[in-house]
Amino acid sequence: MALSLKRYAESRPLFDTGLYRLLTERINKERENSVLISITTNSGHLLPENLLFEILSWLPVKDVLRYKSVSKSWYATISSPHFISNHLKNNHNNNQSCILAQYYLSQGELLLEELLIDETPRVLASQVLSKSPVDNTRICGPCDGLYYCSERALWNPAINELRTLPPIIANPNPPPNTLYSCHDIYGFGSDPLTGDYKVVVIKDYWSTNDEYVSYPASVLVFSLRTDSWKYCGDLTQEYYLEHNKCYIFVKGCCFWRASSLHTDENYSEVIISFDMASHSFQEIHGPENPDIKQLHNRCLGIYDDSLGFFSVFDGILNIWTLNHEAWTKKFTIGLGCVDDFWPVGHWMNNKVLIERRGGKLVLCDPITQELKDLGFEGGSSCEGFFTYMESLVSIKDRNKSREDKERQVDNSQV
């Protein structure tokens, strides 16, 4: 399932030239004749195969998928890890004109809406994705075009794949008279050492006898490569962790804002990181600044490929970045209105996405210090903004994927 707005508002391909048109015409003609494709240039010479697939690796996903049915060799090449990796690299920054926005409606209904943004930037069009396979579930991503769904699934909307994860496991030796709460915090990313896609879920304990319990939460990790969950122990102390409103995965780690309770009954705000390779946690102190005491006026984000900390106080937006375990203030920007803005995340080219009262969206460029109204007013309870990214990365079950591949090759023409 290609997203509805992307299907009808896709920009023209990068190679919309005479060579691209020649490629398309030859493909259509030879598909009709059911013979081997022979791509030639205008001079009549054969187009080298490596150049042919280099061209294909720059095309949108929907076009590439059509070409898989041309022949066995094309199917094999387009399905290969090498081609998928090249396509992902070539298109990494070419398909970020869409945002997936989530809002809570009445009676706990979670709405997923797609916003198509032009170069102005303004929201050119929007549409509720009510028929998506992840309806009424939180999402987290994209990591190489993949999204984690809080109902325990992985989703690649560009190639219409949804993979339900196996049931989550539990601590084999839980604290007495406890069970897991229905609330959990999660992160999603790839292991930088192995390339494996992983989901980390942090679950609190509930008492089974109505007594107050205070135990560190459990950490559970799903590996796509092994298709299994692993219990990775409990946190070192009790934290109250907050959901991120944008995708935070930096240098192999997930991050969350958290509050920890000290012995003097006072809460201290920290940042918790989880390393996808070592499965280890780290507590990080936030920027030292007296202006960041209002919880709803700050969030984590990404800036210059580093962890960012965005806060608004008295109409001032402050941006910090974390490098080598030290915070550096990058920008201080006047927003022109007190207590009317709060940051919700980041967007491409180091821009900060800000929500105003009433759900209006504003984009802030820290370099020019310009604020641009995106011309969109969402719901009253924003739950997240996530970039839409296309990729050919498959999340199918390996055995099922192999059967599908053999079936499609048998039906294709050589």
mmCIF file of C-alpha atoms in Angstrom:
data_model
loop_
_atom_site.group_PDB
_atom_site.id
_atom_site.type_symbol
_atom_site.label_atom_id
_atom_site.label_comp_id
_atom_site.label_asym_id
_atom_site.label_seq_id
_atom_site.Cartn_x
_atom_site.Cartn_y
_atom_site.Cartn_z
ATOM 1 C CA MET A 1 0.000 0.000 0.000
ATOM 2 C CA ALA A 2 1.547 3.222 -1.129
ATOM 3 C CA LEU A 3 0.320 6.113 0.961
ATOM 4 C CA SER A 4 -2.666 7.783 -0.696
ATOM 5 C CA LEU A 5 -1.174 11.254 -1.147
ATOM 6 C CA LYS A 6 2.194 9.944 -2.278
ATOM 7 C CA ARG A 7 0.423 7.943 -4.947
ATOM 8 C CA TYR A 8 -1.169 10.986 -6.553
ATOM 9 C CA ALA A 9 1.265 13.748 -5.618
ATOM 10 C CA GLU A 10 4.593 12.038 -6.277
ATOM 11 C CA SER A 11 7.146 14.398 -7.784
ATOM 12 C CA ARG A 12 8.599 13.590 -11.186
ATOM 13 C CA PRO A 13 11.420 11.029 -11.073
ATOM 14 C CA LEU A 14 14.996 12.212 -10.867
ATOM 15 C CA PHE A 15 15.717 10.656 -14.250
ATOM 16 C CA ASP A 16 12.708 12.058 -16.081
ATOM 17 C CA THR A 17 14.850 12.601 -19.152
ATOM 18 C CA GLY A 18 15.058 11.136 -22.633
ATOM 19 C CA LEU A 19 16.997 8.211 -21.191
ATOM 20 C CA TYR A 20 14.345 7.593 -18.557
ATOM 21 C CA ARG A 21 11.533 7.768 -21.117
ATOM 22 C CA LEU A 22 13.455 5.411 -23.392
ATOM 23 C CA LEU A 23 13.862 2.993 -20.506
ATOM 24 C CA THR A 24 10.151 3.058 -19.721
ATOM 25 C CA GLU A 25 9.074 2.666 -23.336
ATOM 26 C CA ARG A 26 11.405 -0.290 -23.917
ATOM 27 C CA ILE A 27 10.263 -1.990 -20.758
ATOM 28 C CA ASN A 28 6.601 -1.709 -21.713
ATOM 29 C CA LYS A 29 7.219 -2.905 -25.256
ATOM 30 C CA GLU A 30 9.322 -5.911 -24.306
ATOM 31 C CA ARG A 31 6.954 -6.866 -21.504
ATOM 32 C CA GLU A 32 4.165 -7.078 -24.066
ATOM 33 C CA ASN A 33 6.291 -9.239 -26.364
ATOM 34 C CA SER A 34 7.482 -11.433 -23.446
ATOM 35 C CA VAL A 35 11.078 -11.475 -24.607
ATOM 36 C CA LEU A 36 14.362 -10.535 -23.037
ATOM 37 C CA ILE A 37 14.749 -6.836 -22.547
ATOM 38 C CA SER A 38 17.415 -5.118 -24.576
ATOM 39 C CA ILE A 39 17.876 -1.540 -23.410
ATOM 40 C CA THR A 40 19.600 0.718 -25.887
ATOM 41 C CA THR A 41 20.607 4.328 -25.981
ATOM 42 C CA ASN A 42 19.474 6.750 -28.683
ATOM 43 C CA SER A 43 22.516 5.723 -30.724
ATOM 44 C CA GLY A 44 21.346 2.107 -30.740
ATOM 45 C CA HIS A 45 23.998 0.738 -28.414
ATOM 46 C CA LEU A 46 23.160 -1.573 -25.555
ATOM 47 C CA LEU A 47 22.804 0.157 -22.211
ATOM 48 C CA PRO A 48 25.276 -1.463 -19.776
ATOM 49 C CA GLU A 49 23.466 -3.473 -17.138
ATOM 50 C CA ASN A 50 25.267 -1.768 -14.263
ATOM 51 C CA LEU A 51 24.117 1.649 -15.557
ATOM 52 C CA LEU A 52 20.607 0.335 -16.080
ATOM 53 C CA PHE A 53 20.259 -0.746 -12.461
ATOM 54 C CA GLU A 54 21.958 2.419 -11.258
ATOM 55 C CA ILE A 55 19.115 4.319 -12.940
ATOM 56 C CA LEU A 56 16.532 2.049 -11.365
ATOM 57 C CA SER A 57 18.053 2.577 -7.921
ATOM 58 C CA TRP A 58 17.112 6.279 -8.098
ATOM 59 C CA LEU A 59 13.456 5.716 -8.943
ATOM 60 C CA PRO A 60 10.517 5.839 -6.510
ATOM 61 C CA VAL A 61 9.521 2.549 -4.885
ATOM 62 C CA LYS A 62 6.265 2.252 -6.818
ATOM 63 C CA ASP A 63 8.154 2.387 -10.137
ATOM 64 C CA VAL A 64 10.808 -0.090 -9.053
ATOM 65 C CA LEU A 65 8.167 -2.580 -7.918
ATOM 66 C CA ARG A 66 6.594 -2.555 -11.385
ATOM 67 C CA TYR A 67 9.912 -3.481 -12.975
ATOM 68 C CA LYS A 68 10.326 -6.578 -10.798
ATOM 69 C CA SER A 69 7.874 -8.450 -12.991
ATOM 70 C CA VAL A 70 9.866 -7.892 -16.187
ATOM 71 C CA SER A 71 12.031 -11.017 -15.942
ATOM 72 C CA LYS A 72 13.651 -13.438 -13.538
ATOM 73 C CA SER A 73 16.957 -11.617 -13.700
ATOM 74 C CA TRP A 74 15.320 -8.250 -13.007
ATOM 75 C CA TYR A 75 13.367 -9.704 -10.119
ATOM 76 C CA ALA A 76 16.519 -11.215 -8.644
ATOM 77 C CA THR A 77 18.544 -8.029 -9.028
ATOM 78 C CA ILE A 78 15.888 -5.706 -7.590
ATOM 79 C CA SER A 79 15.327 -8.109 -4.679
ATOM 80 C CA SER A 80 19.031 -8.380 -3.886
ATOM 81 C CA PRO A 81 20.440 -6.790 -0.707
ATOM 82 C CA HIS A 82 22.938 -4.817 -2.811
ATOM 83 C CA PHE A 83 20.248 -3.144 -4.918
ATOM 84 C CA ILE A 84 17.998 -2.478 -1.901
ATOM 85 C CA SER A 85 20.925 -0.895 -0.074
ATOM 86 C CA ASN A 86 21.798 1.326 -3.063
ATOM 87 C CA HIS A 87 18.164 2.363 -3.501
ATOM 88 C CA LEU A 88 17.931 3.236 0.200
ATOM 89 C CA LYS A 89 21.112 5.321 0.013
ATOM 90 C CA ASN A 90 20.098 7.131 -3.176
ATOM 91 C CA ASN A 91 16.599 7.959 -1.940
ATOM 92 C CA HIS A 92 17.387 8.727 1.690
ATOM 93 C CA ASN A 93 16.882 12.470 1.310
ATOM 94 C CA ASN A 94 14.510 12.456 -1.656
ATOM 95 C CA ASN A 95 11.234 11.380 -0.048
ATOM 96 C CA GLN A 96 10.844 13.528 3.062
ATOM 97 C CA SER A 97 7.997 15.721 1.816
ATOM 98 C CA CYS A 98 5.459 13.863 3.926
ATOM 99 C CA ILE A 99 4.825 13.798 7.660
ATOM 100 C CA LEU A 100 2.758 11.185 9.485
ATOM 101 C CA ALA A 101 0.932 12.974 12.308
ATOM 102 C CA GLN A 102 -0.890 11.241 15.159
ATOM 103 C CA TYR A 103 -3.676 12.741 17.256
ATOM 104 C CA TYR A 104 -5.917 11.386 19.961
ATOM 105 C CA LEU A 105 -9.614 11.839 19.351
ATOM 106 C CA SER A 106 -12.489 11.220 21.748
ATOM 107 C CA GLN A 107 -12.818 7.823 23.460
ATOM 108 C CA GLY A 108 -9.133 7.052 23.063
ATOM 109 C CA GLU A 109 -9.206 6.756 19.279
ATOM 110 C CA LEU A 110 -5.781 7.385 17.750
ATOM 111 C CA LEU A 111 -5.841 9.017 14.336
ATOM 112 C CA LEU A 112 -3.008 8.761 11.786
ATOM 113 C CA GLU A 113 -2.907 11.554 9.234
ATOM 114 C CA GLU A 114 -0.592 12.134 6.301
ATOM 115 C CA LEU A 115 0.561 15.679 5.579
ATOM 116 C CA LEU A 116 2.011 16.432 2.152
ATOM 117 C CA ILE A 117 4.338 19.442 2.425
ATOM 118 C CA ASP A 118 5.562 21.493 -0.522
ATOM 119 C CA GLU A 119 8.793 23.465 -0.853
ATOM 120 C CA THR A 120 7.245 26.681 0.551
ATOM 121 C CA PRO A 121 6.894 24.949 3.077
ATOM 122 C CA ARG A 122 3.133 24.601 3.480
ATOM 123 C CA VAL A 123 0.829 21.637 3.971
ATOM 124 C CA LEU A 124 -0.351 21.131 0.399
ATOM 125 C CA ALA A 125 -2.874 18.452 1.331
ATOM 126 C CA SER A 126 -3.746 16.104 4.177
ATOM 127 C CA GLN A 127 -5.638 12.867 4.492
ATOM 128 C CA VAL A 128 -6.551 10.548 7.336
ATOM 129 C CA LEU A 129 -5.139 7.044 6.786
ATOM 130 C CA SER A 130 -8.176 5.322 8.228
ATOM 131 C CA LYS A 131 -7.658 2.137 6.205
ATOM 132 C CA SER A 132 -4.011 1.651 7.052
ATOM 133 C CA PRO A 133 -2.985 -1.643 8.681
ATOM 134 C CA VAL A 134 -1.753 0.297 11.710
ATOM 135 C CA ASP A 135 -5.029 2.057 12.452
ATOM 136 C CA ASN A 136 -5.369 3.197 16.089
ATOM 137 C CA THR A 137 -1.825 2.298 17.111
ATOM 138 C CA ARG A 138 1.223 4.417 17.931
ATOM 139 C CA ILE A 139 4.091 4.327 15.459
ATOM 140 C CA CYS A 140 7.838 4.819 15.840
ATOM 141 C CA GLY A 141 10.205 5.394 12.936
ATOM 142 C CA PRO A 142 11.295 5.479 10.222
ATOM 143 C CA CYS A 143 14.400 3.335 10.375
ATOM 144 C CA ASP A 144 15.282 2.587 6.736
ATOM 145 C CA GLY A 145 11.627 3.086 5.830
ATOM 146 C CA LEU A 146 10.374 0.725 8.555
ATOM 147 C CA TYR A 147 8.057 1.662 11.432
ATOM 148 C CA TYR A 148 7.370 -0.067 14.717
ATOM 149 C CA CYS A 149 3.713 -0.226 15.746
ATOM 150 C CA SER A 150 2.881 -0.297 19.439
ATOM 151 C CA GLU A 151 0.471 -3.191 18.868
ATOM 152 C CA ARG A 152 3.595 -5.330 18.283
ATOM 153 C CA ALA A 153 4.173 -5.160 14.538
ATOM 154 C CA LEU A 154 6.657 -3.824 11.992
ATOM 155 C CA TRP A 155 5.351 -1.915 8.969
ATOM 156 C CA ASN A 156 6.774 -0.862 5.613
ATOM 157 C CA PRO A 157 4.004 1.223 4.010
ATOM 158 C CA ALA A 158 5.868 1.751 0.734
ATOM 159 C CA ILE A 159 5.812 -1.944 -0.195
ATOM 160 C CA ASN A 160 2.664 -2.788 1.786
ATOM 161 C CA GLU A 161 4.242 -5.175 4.278
ATOM 162 C CA LEU A 162 3.098 -5.669 7.851
ATOM 163 C CA ARG A 163 4.761 -8.217 10.105
ATOM 164 C CA THR A 164 3.181 -9.150 13.417
ATOM 165 C CA LEU A 165 5.773 -9.831 16.097
ATOM 166 C CA PRO A 166 5.632 -12.943 18.288
ATOM 167 C CA PRO A 167 4.103 -12.536 21.769
ATOM 168 C CA ILE A 168 6.327 -10.563 24.090
ATOM 169 C CA ILE A 169 8.041 -12.502 26.882
ATOM 170 C CA ALA A 170 8.396 -11.609 30.563
ATOM 171 C CA ASN A 171 10.939 -11.492 33.329
ATOM 172 C CA PRO A 172 11.428 -15.159 34.333
ATOM 173 C CA ASN A 173 11.771 -14.088 37.983
ATOM 174 C CA PRO A 174 9.460 -11.100 38.480
ATOM 175 C CA PRO A 175 9.028 -9.326 41.830
ATOM 176 C CA PRO A 176 6.434 -11.004 44.056
ATOM 177 C CA ASN A 177 2.747 -10.196 43.555
ATOM 178 C CA THR A 178 3.317 -8.245 40.350
ATOM 179 C CA LEU A 179 2.474 -8.363 36.678
ATOM 180 C CA TYR A 180 3.324 -6.116 33.771
ATOM 181 C CA SER A 181 1.272 -2.973 33.255
ATOM 182 C CA CYS A 182 -0.439 -2.311 29.937
ATOM 183 C CA HIS A 183 1.684 0.825 29.544
ATOM 184 C CA ASP A 184 5.116 0.577 27.970
ATOM 185 C CA ILE A 185 7.816 2.752 26.435
ATOM 186 C CA TYR A 186 9.531 1.612 23.260
ATOM 187 C CA GLY A 187 12.246 2.380 20.768
ATOM 188 C CA PHE A 188 13.166 1.071 17.336
ATOM 189 C CA GLY A 189 16.378 1.052 15.324
ATOM 190 C CA SER A 190 19.161 -1.012 13.828
ATOM 191 C CA ASP A 191 22.135 -2.627 15.484
ATOM 192 C CA PRO A 192 25.132 -0.724 14.036
ATOM 193 C CA LEU A 193 27.360 -3.808 14.375
ATOM 194 C CA THR A 194 25.108 -6.427 12.754
ATOM 195 C CA GLY A 195 22.525 -4.419 10.793
ATOM 196 C CA ASP A 196 19.757 -6.266 12.637
ATOM 197 C CA TYR A 197 16.524 -4.335 13.204
ATOM 198 C CA LYS A 198 15.541 -4.317 16.869
ATOM 199 C CA VAL A 199 12.686 -3.148 19.066
ATOM 200 C CA VAL A 200 13.244 -2.299 22.731
ATOM 201 C CA VAL A 201 10.229 -2.293 25.068
ATOM 202 C CA ILE A 202 10.362 -1.046 28.672
ATOM 203 C CA LYS A 203 7.511 -2.299 30.858
ATOM 204 C CA ASP A 204 6.493 -1.261 34.374
ATOM 205 C CA TYR A 205 5.163 -3.578 37.065
ATOM 206 C CA TRP A 206 1.697 -3.504 38.603
ATOM 207 C CA SER A 207 0.714 -4.963 41.945
ATOM 208 C CA THR A 208 -1.733 -7.868 41.941
ATOM 209 C CA ASN A 209 -3.028 -7.072 45.456
ATOM 210 C CA ASP A 210 -3.769 -3.331 45.004
ATOM 211 C CA GLU A 211 -0.718 -2.298 46.984
ATOM 212 C CA TYR A 212 1.670 0.345 45.722
ATOM 213 C CA VAL A 213 4.803 -1.215 44.283
ATOM 214 C CA SER A 214 7.976 0.483 43.199
ATOM 215 C CA TYR A 215 10.291 -1.655 41.100
ATOM 216 C CA PRO A 216 12.627 -0.827 38.190
ATOM 217 C CA ALA A 217 11.023 -1.592 34.830
ATOM 218 C CA SER A 218 11.873 -4.610 32.679
ATOM 219 C CA VAL A 219 13.763 -4.314 29.392
ATOM 220 C CA LEU A 220 12.765 -6.611 26.514
ATOM 221 C CA VAL A 221 14.374 -6.613 23.060
ATOM 222 C CA PHE A 222 13.015 -8.069 19.821
ATOM 223 C CA SER A 223 15.437 -9.059 17.054
ATOM 224 C CA LEU A 224 14.103 -9.271 13.497
ATOM 225 C CA ARG A 225 17.020 -11.505 12.529
ATOM 226 C CA THR A 226 16.118 -14.163 15.104
ATOM 227 C CA ASP A 227 12.388 -13.356 15.177
ATOM 228 C CA SER A 228 12.434 -13.576 18.966
ATOM 229 C CA TRP A 229 12.320 -11.545 22.171
ATOM 230 C CA LYS A 230 15.054 -11.428 24.777
ATOM 231 C CA TYR A 231 14.771 -10.380 28.407
ATOM 232 C CA CYS A 232 17.676 -7.991 29.080
ATOM 233 C CA GLY A 233 17.185 -7.450 32.800
ATOM 234 C CA ASP A 234 15.642 -4.525 34.662
ATOM 235 C CA LEU A 235 16.648 -0.885 34.884
ATOM 236 C CA THR A 236 18.895 0.069 37.781
ATOM 237 C CA GLN A 237 16.188 2.165 39.450
ATOM 238 C CA GLU A 238 12.614 3.304 39.012
ATOM 239 C CA TYR A 239 12.036 5.914 36.321
ATOM 240 C CA TYR A 240 9.011 7.592 34.839
ATOM 241 C CA LEU A 241 9.762 7.628 31.103
ATOM 242 C CA GLU A 242 7.956 9.735 28.518
ATOM 243 C CA HIS A 243 7.018 8.888 24.954
ATOM 244 C CA ASN A 244 8.894 10.797 22.279
ATOM 245 C CA LYS A 245 6.793 12.811 19.850
ATOM 246 C CA CYS A 246 9.281 12.297 17.044
ATOM 247 C CA TYR A 247 11.672 9.507 16.028
ATOM 248 C CA ILE A 248 14.816 9.551 18.192
ATOM 249 C CA PHE A 249 17.556 7.155 17.135
ATOM 250 C CA VAL A 250 21.074 8.577 17.119
ATOM 251 C CA LYS A 251 24.400 6.791 16.639
ATOM 252 C CA GLY A 252 22.958 3.372 17.463
ATOM 253 C CA CYS A 253 21.008 4.502 20.549
ATOM 254 C CA CYS A 254 17.415 5.275 21.522
ATOM 255 C CA PHE A 255 16.729 8.107 23.972
ATOM 256 C CA TRP A 256 13.858 9.113 26.258
ATOM 257 C CA ARG A 257 13.233 11.871 28.762
ATOM 258 C CA ALA A 258 12.720 10.454 32.243
ATOM 259 C CA SER A 259 12.140 11.458 35.849
ATOM 260 C CA SER A 260 13.892 9.661 38.702
ATOM 261 C CA LEU A 261 12.810 9.706 42.342
ATOM 262 C CA HIS A 262 15.530 10.456 44.887
ATOM 263 C CA THR A 263 15.540 9.531 48.552
ATOM 264 C CA ASP A 264 14.428 13.054 49.506
ATOM 265 C CA GLU A 265 11.160 12.490 47.601
ATOM 266 C CA ASN A 266 12.168 14.981 44.906
ATOM 267 C CA TYR A 267 12.086 14.119 41.230
ATOM 268 C CA SER A 268 15.030 14.857 38.968
ATOM 269 C CA GLU A 269 14.721 14.934 35.179
ATOM 270 C CA VAL A 270 17.278 12.911 33.237
ATOM 271 C CA ILE A 271 17.652 11.346 29.805
ATOM 272 C CA ILE A 272 17.890 7.576 29.404
ATOM 273 C CA SER A 273 19.742 6.042 26.449
ATOM 274 C CA PHE A 274 19.677 2.444 25.218
ATOM 275 C CA ASP A 275 22.452 1.046 23.025
ATOM 276 C CA MET A 276 21.033 -1.343 20.396
ATOM 277 C CA ALA A 277 24.333 -3.226 20.065
ATOM 278 C CA SER A 278 25.329 -3.755 23.706
ATOM 279 C CA HIS A 279 21.779 -3.686 25.151
ATOM 280 C CA SER A 280 23.030 -1.315 27.837
ATOM 281 C CA PHE A 281 21.416 1.750 29.420
ATOM 282 C CA GLN A 282 22.970 5.034 30.425
ATOM 283 C CA GLU A 283 21.605 7.926 32.470
ATOM 284 C CA ILE A 284 22.414 11.351 31.014
ATOM 285 C CA HIS A 285 21.786 14.676 32.683
ATOM 286 C CA GLY A 286 20.071 17.304 30.563
ATOM 287 C CA PRO A 287 21.346 20.818 29.871
ATOM 288 C CA GLU A 288 21.935 22.913 32.954
ATOM 289 C CA ASN A 289 19.493 25.760 32.544
ATOM 290 C CA PRO A 290 16.899 27.227 34.910
ATOM 291 C CA ASP A 291 14.446 27.864 32.074
ATOM 292 C CA ILE A 292 13.526 24.242 31.394
ATOM 293 C CA LYS A 293 11.290 23.454 34.355
ATOM 294 C CA GLN A 294 7.991 23.255 32.465
ATOM 295 C CA LEU A 295 7.635 19.672 31.314
ATOM 296 C CA HIS A 296 5.328 20.236 28.333
ATOM 297 C CA ASN A 297 7.527 22.960 26.821
ATOM 298 C CA ARG A 298 10.491 20.793 25.903
ATOM 299 C CA CYS A 299 11.307 17.654 23.942
ATOM 300 C CA LEU A 300 14.129 15.617 22.489
ATOM 301 C CA GLY A 301 15.011 15.794 18.827
ATOM 302 C CA ILE A 302 17.883 15.398 16.381
ATOM 303 C CA TYR A 303 20.104 18.261 15.267
ATOM 304 C CA ASP A 304 23.279 17.926 13.174
ATOM 305 C CA ASP A 305 22.972 14.126 13.491
ATOM 306 C CA SER A 306 23.299 14.450 17.288
ATOM 307 C CA LEU A 307 20.827 14.242 20.128
ATOM 308 C CA GLY A 308 19.063 17.573 20.474
ATOM 309 C CA PHE A 309 17.190 19.144 23.378
ATOM 310 C CA PHE A 310 14.556 21.753 22.449
ATOM 311 C CA SER A 311 12.858 23.949 25.047
ATOM 312 C CA VAL A 312 10.554 26.972 24.998
ATOM 313 C CA PHE A 313 10.345 29.386 27.922
ATOM 314 C CA ASP A 314 8.988 32.941 27.950
ATOM 315 C CA GLY A 315 8.679 32.893 24.173
ATOM 316 C CA ILE A 316 12.305 31.817 23.639
ATOM 317 C CA LEU A 317 13.302 28.600 21.827
ATOM 318 C CA ASN A 318 16.615 27.148 23.002
ATOM 319 C CA ILE A 319 18.394 24.370 21.116
ATOM 320 C CA TRP A 320 21.155 22.226 22.651
ATOM 321 C CA THR A 321 23.079 19.310 21.173
ATOM 322 C CA LEU A 322 24.895 16.489 22.957
ATOM 323 C CA ASN A 323 28.405 15.611 21.790
ATOM 324 C CA HIS A 324 31.053 13.705 23.728
ATOM 325 C CA GLU A 325 28.789 13.682 26.823
ATOM 326 C CA ALA A 326 28.644 17.500 26.923
ATOM 327 C CA TRP A 327 25.743 19.804 26.025
ATOM 328 C CA THR A 328 26.312 22.796 23.765
ATOM 329 C CA LYS A 329 23.732 25.534 23.277
ATOM 330 C CA LYS A 330 23.409 26.065 19.529
ATOM 331 C CA PHE A 331 20.664 28.670 19.186
ATOM 332 C CA THR A 332 18.410 31.018 21.144
ATOM 333 C CA ILE A 333 15.448 32.149 19.045
ATOM 334 C CA GLY A 334 12.685 34.590 19.937
ATOM 335 C CA LEU A 335 9.253 33.246 18.958
ATOM 336 C CA GLY A 336 7.384 36.509 19.524
ATOM 337 C CA CYS A 337 4.717 35.148 21.862
ATOM 338 C CA VAL A 338 4.909 33.934 25.465
ATOM 339 C CA ASP A 339 3.552 30.484 26.397
ATOM 340 C CA ASP A 340 1.967 29.941 22.994
ATOM 341 C CA PHE A 341 4.500 27.487 21.528
ATOM 342 C CA TRP A 342 5.912 24.109 22.443
ATOM 343 C CA PRO A 343 8.401 22.027 20.432
ATOM 344 C CA VAL A 344 7.352 18.577 19.275
ATOM 345 C CA GLY A 345 10.323 17.383 17.230
ATOM 346 C CA HIS A 346 12.619 17.839 14.259
ATOM 347 C CA TRP A 347 12.225 17.777 10.509
ATOM 348 C CA MET A 348 14.665 17.704 7.612
ATOM 349 C CA ASN A 349 17.556 20.162 7.287
ATOM 350 C CA ASN A 350 17.725 20.767 11.048
ATOM 351 C CA LYS A 351 14.352 22.488 11.254
ATOM 352 C CA VAL A 352 12.310 22.340 14.468
ATOM 353 C CA LEU A 353 8.623 21.473 14.359
ATOM 354 C CA ILE A 354 6.581 23.538 16.822
ATOM 355 C CA GLU A 355 2.928 23.285 17.818
ATOM 356 C CA ARG A 356 0.853 26.310 18.773
ATOM 357 C CA ARG A 357 -2.320 26.393 20.809
ATOM 358 C CA GLY A 358 -5.178 24.935 18.836
ATOM 359 C CA GLY A 359 -2.917 22.442 17.079
ATOM 360 C CA LYS A 360 -1.405 24.824 14.515
ATOM 361 C CA LEU A 361 1.954 23.687 13.161
ATOM 362 C CA VAL A 362 4.924 26.026 12.728
ATOM 363 C CA LEU A 363 8.355 25.239 11.290
ATOM 364 C CA CYS A 364 11.375 27.060 12.728
ATOM 365 C CA ASP A 365 14.625 27.416 10.799
ATOM 366 C CA PRO A 366 17.360 27.990 13.423
ATOM 367 C CA ILE A 367 19.809 29.339 10.844
ATOM 368 C CA THR A 368 17.558 32.087 9.487
ATOM 369 C CA GLN A 369 15.455 32.210 12.708
ATOM 370 C CA GLU A 370 12.343 32.292 10.529
ATOM 371 C CA LEU A 371 8.995 30.885 11.625
ATOM 372 C CA LYS A 372 6.747 29.552 8.869
ATOM 373 C CA ASP A 373 3.126 28.581 9.423
ATOM 374 C CA LEU A 374 2.533 25.239 7.704
ATOM 375 C CA GLY A 375 -1.132 26.078 7.188
ATOM 376 C CA PHE A 376 -2.386 23.050 9.094
ATOM 377 C CA GLU A 377 -4.398 22.781 12.284
ATOM 378 C CA GLY A 378 -4.489 19.326 13.857
ATOM 379 C CA GLY A 379 -6.334 17.851 16.791
ATOM 380 C CA SER A 380 -6.179 19.003 20.368
ATOM 381 C CA SER A 381 -3.943 16.160 21.548
ATOM 382 C CA CYS A 382 -0.830 15.655 19.438
ATOM 383 C CA GLU A 383 0.908 12.322 19.986
ATOM 384 C CA GLY A 384 3.658 12.452 17.404
ATOM 385 C CA PHE A 385 5.071 13.624 14.090
ATOM 386 C CA PHE A 386 7.127 11.211 12.004
ATOM 387 C CA THR A 387 8.785 11.636 8.615
ATOM 388 C CA TYR A 388 7.439 9.363 5.896
ATOM 389 C CA MET A 389 10.265 7.496 4.189
ATOM 390 C CA GLU A 390 10.098 4.948 1.376
ATOM 391 C CA SER A 391 12.309 1.897 1.061
ATOM 392 C CA LEU A 392 12.419 -1.593 -0.442
ATOM 393 C CA VAL A 393 13.533 -3.205 2.834
ATOM 394 C CA SER A 394 11.420 -6.311 3.407
ATOM 395 C CA ILE A 395 10.200 -7.469 6.816
ATOM 396 C CA LYS A 396 8.457 -10.635 5.691
ATOM 397 C CA ASP A 397 9.028 -13.929 7.407
ATOM 398 C CA ARG A 398 12.037 -15.478 5.708
ATOM 399 C CA ASN A 399 10.350 -18.760 4.827
ATOM 400 C CA LYS A 400 7.233 -16.978 3.557
ATOM 401 C CA SER A 401 9.329 -14.492 1.634
ATOM 402 C CA ARG A 402 11.224 -17.301 -0.077
ATOM 403 C CA GLU A 403 7.960 -19.003 -1.109
ATOM 404 C CA ASP A 404 6.558 -15.725 -2.465
ATOM 405 C CA LYS A 405 9.749 -15.105 -4.434
ATOM 406 C CA GLU A 406 9.661 -18.541 -6.046
ATOM 407 C CA ARG A 407 5.970 -18.097 -6.895
ATOM 408 C CA GLN A 408 6.547 -14.694 -8.540
ATOM 409 C CA VAL A 409 9.566 -15.885 -10.494
ATOM 410 C CA ASP A 410 7.544 -18.803 -11.859
ATOM 411 C CA ASN A 411 4.865 -16.365 -13.038
ATOM 412 C CA SER A 412 7.292 -13.888 -14.596
ATOM 413 C CA GLN A 413 8.440 -14.019 -18.179
ATOM 414 C CA VAL A 414 12.045 -14.679 -19.082
#
